[in-house]
Short mmCIF file of N, CA and C in Angstrom, two decimals:
data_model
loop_
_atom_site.label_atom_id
_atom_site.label_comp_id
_atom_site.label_asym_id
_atom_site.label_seq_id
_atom_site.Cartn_x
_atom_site.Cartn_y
_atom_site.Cartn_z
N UNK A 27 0.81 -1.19 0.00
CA UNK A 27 0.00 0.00 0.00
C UNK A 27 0.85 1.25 0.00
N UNK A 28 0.22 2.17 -0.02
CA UNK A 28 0.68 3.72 -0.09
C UNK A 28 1.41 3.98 1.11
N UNK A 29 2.85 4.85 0.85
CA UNK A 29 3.22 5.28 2.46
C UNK A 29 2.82 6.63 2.41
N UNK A 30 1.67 6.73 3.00
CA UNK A 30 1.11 7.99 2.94
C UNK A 30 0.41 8.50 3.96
N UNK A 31 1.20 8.00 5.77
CA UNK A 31 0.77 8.94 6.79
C UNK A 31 1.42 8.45 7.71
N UNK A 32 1.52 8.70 8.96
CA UNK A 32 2.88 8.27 10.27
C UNK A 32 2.07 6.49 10.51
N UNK A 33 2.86 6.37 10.65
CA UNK A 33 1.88 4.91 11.90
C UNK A 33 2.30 3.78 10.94
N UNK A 34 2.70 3.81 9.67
CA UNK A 34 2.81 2.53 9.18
C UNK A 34 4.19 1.55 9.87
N UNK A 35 3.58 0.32 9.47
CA UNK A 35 5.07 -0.25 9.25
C UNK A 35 5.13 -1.21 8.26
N UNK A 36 6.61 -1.42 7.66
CA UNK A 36 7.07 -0.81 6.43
C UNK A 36 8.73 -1.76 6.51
N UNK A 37 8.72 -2.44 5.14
CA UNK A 37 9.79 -3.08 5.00
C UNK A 37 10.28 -2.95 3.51
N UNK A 38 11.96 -3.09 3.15
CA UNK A 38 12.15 -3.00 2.08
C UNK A 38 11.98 -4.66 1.35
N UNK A 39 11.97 -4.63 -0.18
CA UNK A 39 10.63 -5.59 -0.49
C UNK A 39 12.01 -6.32 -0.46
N UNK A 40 11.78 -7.76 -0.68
CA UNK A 40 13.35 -9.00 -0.32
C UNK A 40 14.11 -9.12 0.56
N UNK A 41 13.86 -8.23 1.80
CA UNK A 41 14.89 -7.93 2.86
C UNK A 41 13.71 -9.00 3.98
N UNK A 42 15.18 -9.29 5.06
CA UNK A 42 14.47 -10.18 5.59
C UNK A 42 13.71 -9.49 6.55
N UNK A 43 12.40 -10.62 6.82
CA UNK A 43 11.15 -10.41 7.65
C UNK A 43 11.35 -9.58 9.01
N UNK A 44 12.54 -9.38 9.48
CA UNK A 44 12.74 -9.05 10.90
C UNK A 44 13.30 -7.55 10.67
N UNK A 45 13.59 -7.15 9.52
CA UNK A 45 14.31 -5.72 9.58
C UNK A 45 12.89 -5.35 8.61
N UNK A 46 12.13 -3.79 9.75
CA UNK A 46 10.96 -2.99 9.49
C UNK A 46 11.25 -2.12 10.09
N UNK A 47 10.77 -0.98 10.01
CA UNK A 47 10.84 0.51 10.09
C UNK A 47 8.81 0.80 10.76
N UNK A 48 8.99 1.87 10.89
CA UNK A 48 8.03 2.76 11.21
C UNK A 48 7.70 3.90 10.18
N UNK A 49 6.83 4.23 9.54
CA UNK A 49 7.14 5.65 9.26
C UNK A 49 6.40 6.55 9.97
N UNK A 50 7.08 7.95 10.08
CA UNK A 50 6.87 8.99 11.08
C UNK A 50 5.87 9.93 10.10
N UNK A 51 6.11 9.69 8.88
CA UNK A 51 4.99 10.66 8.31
C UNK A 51 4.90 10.45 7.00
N UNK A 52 4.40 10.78 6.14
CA UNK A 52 3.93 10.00 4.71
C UNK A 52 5.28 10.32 3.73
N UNK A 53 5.52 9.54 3.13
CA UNK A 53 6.80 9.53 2.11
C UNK A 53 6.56 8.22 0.88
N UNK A 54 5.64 9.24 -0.24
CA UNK A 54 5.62 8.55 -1.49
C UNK A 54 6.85 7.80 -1.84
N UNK A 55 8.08 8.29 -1.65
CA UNK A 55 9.41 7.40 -2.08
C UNK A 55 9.54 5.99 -2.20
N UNK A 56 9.21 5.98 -0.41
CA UNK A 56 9.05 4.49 -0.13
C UNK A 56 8.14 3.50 -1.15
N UNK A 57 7.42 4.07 -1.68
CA UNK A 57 6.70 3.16 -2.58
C UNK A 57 6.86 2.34 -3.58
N UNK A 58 8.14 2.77 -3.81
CA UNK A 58 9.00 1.85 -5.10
C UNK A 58 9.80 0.83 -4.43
N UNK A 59 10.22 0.59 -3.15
CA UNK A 59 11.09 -0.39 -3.10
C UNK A 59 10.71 -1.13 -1.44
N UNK A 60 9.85 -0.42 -0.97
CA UNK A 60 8.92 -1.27 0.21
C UNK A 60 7.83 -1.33 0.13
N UNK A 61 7.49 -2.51 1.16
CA UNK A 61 5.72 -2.95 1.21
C UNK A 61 5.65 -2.34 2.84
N UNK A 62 4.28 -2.09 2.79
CA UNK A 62 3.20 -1.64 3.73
C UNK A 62 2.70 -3.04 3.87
N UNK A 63 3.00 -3.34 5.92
CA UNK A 63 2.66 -4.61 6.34
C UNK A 63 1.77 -4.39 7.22
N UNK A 64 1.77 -3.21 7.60
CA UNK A 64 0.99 -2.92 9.09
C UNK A 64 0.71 -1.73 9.08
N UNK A 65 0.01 -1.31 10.24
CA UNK A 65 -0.27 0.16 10.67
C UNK A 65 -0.25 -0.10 12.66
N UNK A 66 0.29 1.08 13.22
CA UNK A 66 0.29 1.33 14.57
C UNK A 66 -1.58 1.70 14.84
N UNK A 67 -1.99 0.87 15.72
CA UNK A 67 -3.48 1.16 16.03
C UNK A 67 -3.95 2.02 16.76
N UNK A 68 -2.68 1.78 18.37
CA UNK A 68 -2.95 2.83 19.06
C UNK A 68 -1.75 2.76 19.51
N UNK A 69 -1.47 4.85 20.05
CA UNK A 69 -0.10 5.28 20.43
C UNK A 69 -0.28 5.83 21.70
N UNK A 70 -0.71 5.54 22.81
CA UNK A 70 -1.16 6.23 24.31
C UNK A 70 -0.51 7.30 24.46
N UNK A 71 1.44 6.09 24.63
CA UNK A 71 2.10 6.98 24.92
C UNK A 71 3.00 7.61 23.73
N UNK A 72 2.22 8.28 23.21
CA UNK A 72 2.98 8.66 21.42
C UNK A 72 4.28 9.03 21.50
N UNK A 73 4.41 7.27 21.78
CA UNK A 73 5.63 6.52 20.98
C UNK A 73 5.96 7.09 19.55
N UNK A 74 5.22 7.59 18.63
CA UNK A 74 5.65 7.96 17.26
C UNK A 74 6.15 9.38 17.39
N UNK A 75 5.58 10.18 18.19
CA UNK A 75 5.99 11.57 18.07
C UNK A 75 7.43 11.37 19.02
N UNK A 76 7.73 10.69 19.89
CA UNK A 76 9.17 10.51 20.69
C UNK A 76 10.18 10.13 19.49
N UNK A 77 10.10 9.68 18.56
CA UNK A 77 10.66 8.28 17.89
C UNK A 77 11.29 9.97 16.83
N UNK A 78 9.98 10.27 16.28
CA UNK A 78 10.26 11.61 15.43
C UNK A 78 11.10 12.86 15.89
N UNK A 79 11.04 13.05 17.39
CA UNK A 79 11.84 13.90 17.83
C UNK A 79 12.98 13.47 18.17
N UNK A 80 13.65 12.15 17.87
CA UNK A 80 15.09 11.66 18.16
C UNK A 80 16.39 12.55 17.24
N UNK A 81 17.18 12.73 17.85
CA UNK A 81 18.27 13.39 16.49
C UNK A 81 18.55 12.55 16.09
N UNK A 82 19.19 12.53 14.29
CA UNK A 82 19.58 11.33 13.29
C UNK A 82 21.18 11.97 12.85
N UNK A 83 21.49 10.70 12.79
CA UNK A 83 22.70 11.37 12.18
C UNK A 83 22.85 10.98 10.19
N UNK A 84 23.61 11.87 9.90
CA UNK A 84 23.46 11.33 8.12
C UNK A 84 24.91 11.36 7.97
N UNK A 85 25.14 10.71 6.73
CA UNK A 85 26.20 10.78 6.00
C UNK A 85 26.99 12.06 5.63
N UNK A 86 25.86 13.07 5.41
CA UNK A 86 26.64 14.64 4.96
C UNK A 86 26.27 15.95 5.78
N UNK A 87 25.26 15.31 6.75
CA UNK A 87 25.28 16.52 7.69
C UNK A 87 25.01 15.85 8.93
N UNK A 88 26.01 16.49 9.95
CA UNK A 88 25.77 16.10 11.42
C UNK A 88 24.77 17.49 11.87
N UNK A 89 23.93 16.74 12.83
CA UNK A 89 22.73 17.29 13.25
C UNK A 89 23.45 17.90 14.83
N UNK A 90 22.46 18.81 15.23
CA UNK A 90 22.60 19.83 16.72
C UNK A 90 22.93 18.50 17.72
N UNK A 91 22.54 17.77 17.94
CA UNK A 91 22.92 16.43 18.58
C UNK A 91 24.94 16.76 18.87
N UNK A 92 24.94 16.52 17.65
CA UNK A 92 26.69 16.35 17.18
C UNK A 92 27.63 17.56 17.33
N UNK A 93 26.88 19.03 17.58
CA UNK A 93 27.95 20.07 17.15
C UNK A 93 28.13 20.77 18.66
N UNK A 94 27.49 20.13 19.25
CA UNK A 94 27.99 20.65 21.36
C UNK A 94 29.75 20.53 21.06
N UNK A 95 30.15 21.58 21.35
CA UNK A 95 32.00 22.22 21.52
C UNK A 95 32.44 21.13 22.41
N UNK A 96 33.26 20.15 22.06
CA UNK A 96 33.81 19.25 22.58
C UNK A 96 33.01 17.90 22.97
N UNK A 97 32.24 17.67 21.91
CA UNK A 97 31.19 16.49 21.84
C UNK A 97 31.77 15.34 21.60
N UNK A 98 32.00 14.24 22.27
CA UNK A 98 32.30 12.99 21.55
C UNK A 98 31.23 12.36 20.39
N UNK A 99 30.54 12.66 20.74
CA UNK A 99 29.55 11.87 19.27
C UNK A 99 29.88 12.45 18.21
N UNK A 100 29.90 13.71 17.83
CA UNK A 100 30.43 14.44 16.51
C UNK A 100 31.56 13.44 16.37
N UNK A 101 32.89 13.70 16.93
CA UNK A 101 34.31 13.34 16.57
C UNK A 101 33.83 11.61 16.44
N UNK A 102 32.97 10.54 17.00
CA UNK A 102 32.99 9.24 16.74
C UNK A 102 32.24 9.12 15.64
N UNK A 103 31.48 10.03 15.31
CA UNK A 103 30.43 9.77 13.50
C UNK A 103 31.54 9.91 12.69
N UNK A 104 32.02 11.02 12.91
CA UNK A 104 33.11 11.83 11.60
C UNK A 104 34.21 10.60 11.50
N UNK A 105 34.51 9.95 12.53
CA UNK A 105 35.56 8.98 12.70
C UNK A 105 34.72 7.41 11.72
N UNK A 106 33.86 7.18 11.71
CA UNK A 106 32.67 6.23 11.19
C UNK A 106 32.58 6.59 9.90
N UNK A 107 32.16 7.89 9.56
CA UNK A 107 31.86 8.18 8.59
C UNK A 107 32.82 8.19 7.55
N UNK A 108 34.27 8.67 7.81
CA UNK A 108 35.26 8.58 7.20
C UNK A 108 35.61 6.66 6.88
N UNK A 109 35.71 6.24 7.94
CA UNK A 109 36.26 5.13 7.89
C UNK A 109 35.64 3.98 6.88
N UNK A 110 34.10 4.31 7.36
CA UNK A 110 33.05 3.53 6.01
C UNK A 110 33.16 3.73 4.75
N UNK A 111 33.20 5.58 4.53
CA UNK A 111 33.40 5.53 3.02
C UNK A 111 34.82 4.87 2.43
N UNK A 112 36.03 5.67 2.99
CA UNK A 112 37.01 4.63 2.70
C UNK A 112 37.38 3.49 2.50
N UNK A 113 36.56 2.97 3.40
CA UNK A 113 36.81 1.03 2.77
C UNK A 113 35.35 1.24 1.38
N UNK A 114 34.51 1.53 1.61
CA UNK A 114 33.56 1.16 0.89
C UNK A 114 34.53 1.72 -1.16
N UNK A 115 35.69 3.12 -0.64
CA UNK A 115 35.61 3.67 -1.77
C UNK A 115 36.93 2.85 -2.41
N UNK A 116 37.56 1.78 -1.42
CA UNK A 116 38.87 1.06 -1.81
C UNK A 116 38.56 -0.19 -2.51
N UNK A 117 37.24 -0.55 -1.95
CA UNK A 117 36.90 -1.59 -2.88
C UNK A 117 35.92 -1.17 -4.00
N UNK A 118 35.80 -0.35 -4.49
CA UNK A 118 34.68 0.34 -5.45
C UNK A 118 33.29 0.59 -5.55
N UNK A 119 33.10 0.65 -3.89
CA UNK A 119 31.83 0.89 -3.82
C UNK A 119 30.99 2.05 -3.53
N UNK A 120 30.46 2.44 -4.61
CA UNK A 120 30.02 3.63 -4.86
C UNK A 120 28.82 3.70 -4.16
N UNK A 121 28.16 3.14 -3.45
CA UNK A 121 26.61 3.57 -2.97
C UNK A 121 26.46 4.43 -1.69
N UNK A 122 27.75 4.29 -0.70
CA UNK A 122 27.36 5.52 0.09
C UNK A 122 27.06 6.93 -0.21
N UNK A 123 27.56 7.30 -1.65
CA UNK A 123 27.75 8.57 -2.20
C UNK A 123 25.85 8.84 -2.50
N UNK A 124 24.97 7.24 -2.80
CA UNK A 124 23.79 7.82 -2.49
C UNK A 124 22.92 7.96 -2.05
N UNK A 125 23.36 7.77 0.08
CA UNK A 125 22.20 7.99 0.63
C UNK A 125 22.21 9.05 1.05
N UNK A 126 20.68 8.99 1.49
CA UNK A 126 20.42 10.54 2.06
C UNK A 126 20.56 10.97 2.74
N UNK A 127 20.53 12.10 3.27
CA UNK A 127 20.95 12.87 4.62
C UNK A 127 19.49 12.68 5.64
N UNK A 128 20.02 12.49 6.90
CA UNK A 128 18.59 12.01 7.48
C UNK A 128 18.42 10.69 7.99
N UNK A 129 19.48 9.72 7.55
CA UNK A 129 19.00 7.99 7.93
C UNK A 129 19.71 7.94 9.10
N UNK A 130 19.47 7.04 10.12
CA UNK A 130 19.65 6.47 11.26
C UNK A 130 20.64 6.31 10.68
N UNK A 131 21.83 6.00 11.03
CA UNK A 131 23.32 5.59 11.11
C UNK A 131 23.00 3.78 12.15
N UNK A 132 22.99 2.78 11.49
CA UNK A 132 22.61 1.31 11.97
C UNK A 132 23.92 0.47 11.88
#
């Protein structure tokens, strides 16, 4: 089905049964390469709006989370981030160059 409002859950299509996501708010994107398995029924303790206010870290921009003056999390992403693309770019793998800014770092 359509990802077209918060509450779903949501897997990419061939990936195994145990790795699913949530979505926090509608994103046509998803529609090309995941299925809609579920929907959240009820949120008491809106669990979805906590989940949405988490900081994320991305590949090309570190978030307010990361830029506190003498932060260890900044200096251990940047340390991650470097280190991933480098192996990924020694063996020729070009796909970090296309995710987006915004994904959970997993």
């Amino acid at each position: 089905g359509p990802h077209d409002r918060a509450g779903l859950l949501t897997r990419r299509r061939g990936d195994v049964a145990s790795a699913f996501s949530f979505t926090l708010s509608g994103d046509p994107s998803l529609d090309r390469d995941h299925a809609v398995f579920g929907r959240v029924t009820s949120d008491p303790s809106d669990i979805l709006s906590k989940l949405g206010g988490l900081p994320v870290y991305s590949l090309d921009a570190v978030g307010a989370s990361t830029e506190i003056a003498g932060g260890v999390a900044a200096d251990v992403y940047r340390m991650q981030k470097d280190a991933f693309r480098g192996a990924a770019k020694a063996i020729g793998d070009g796909r970090a160059g296309a995710v987006f800014p915004g994904k959970l770092l997993r």
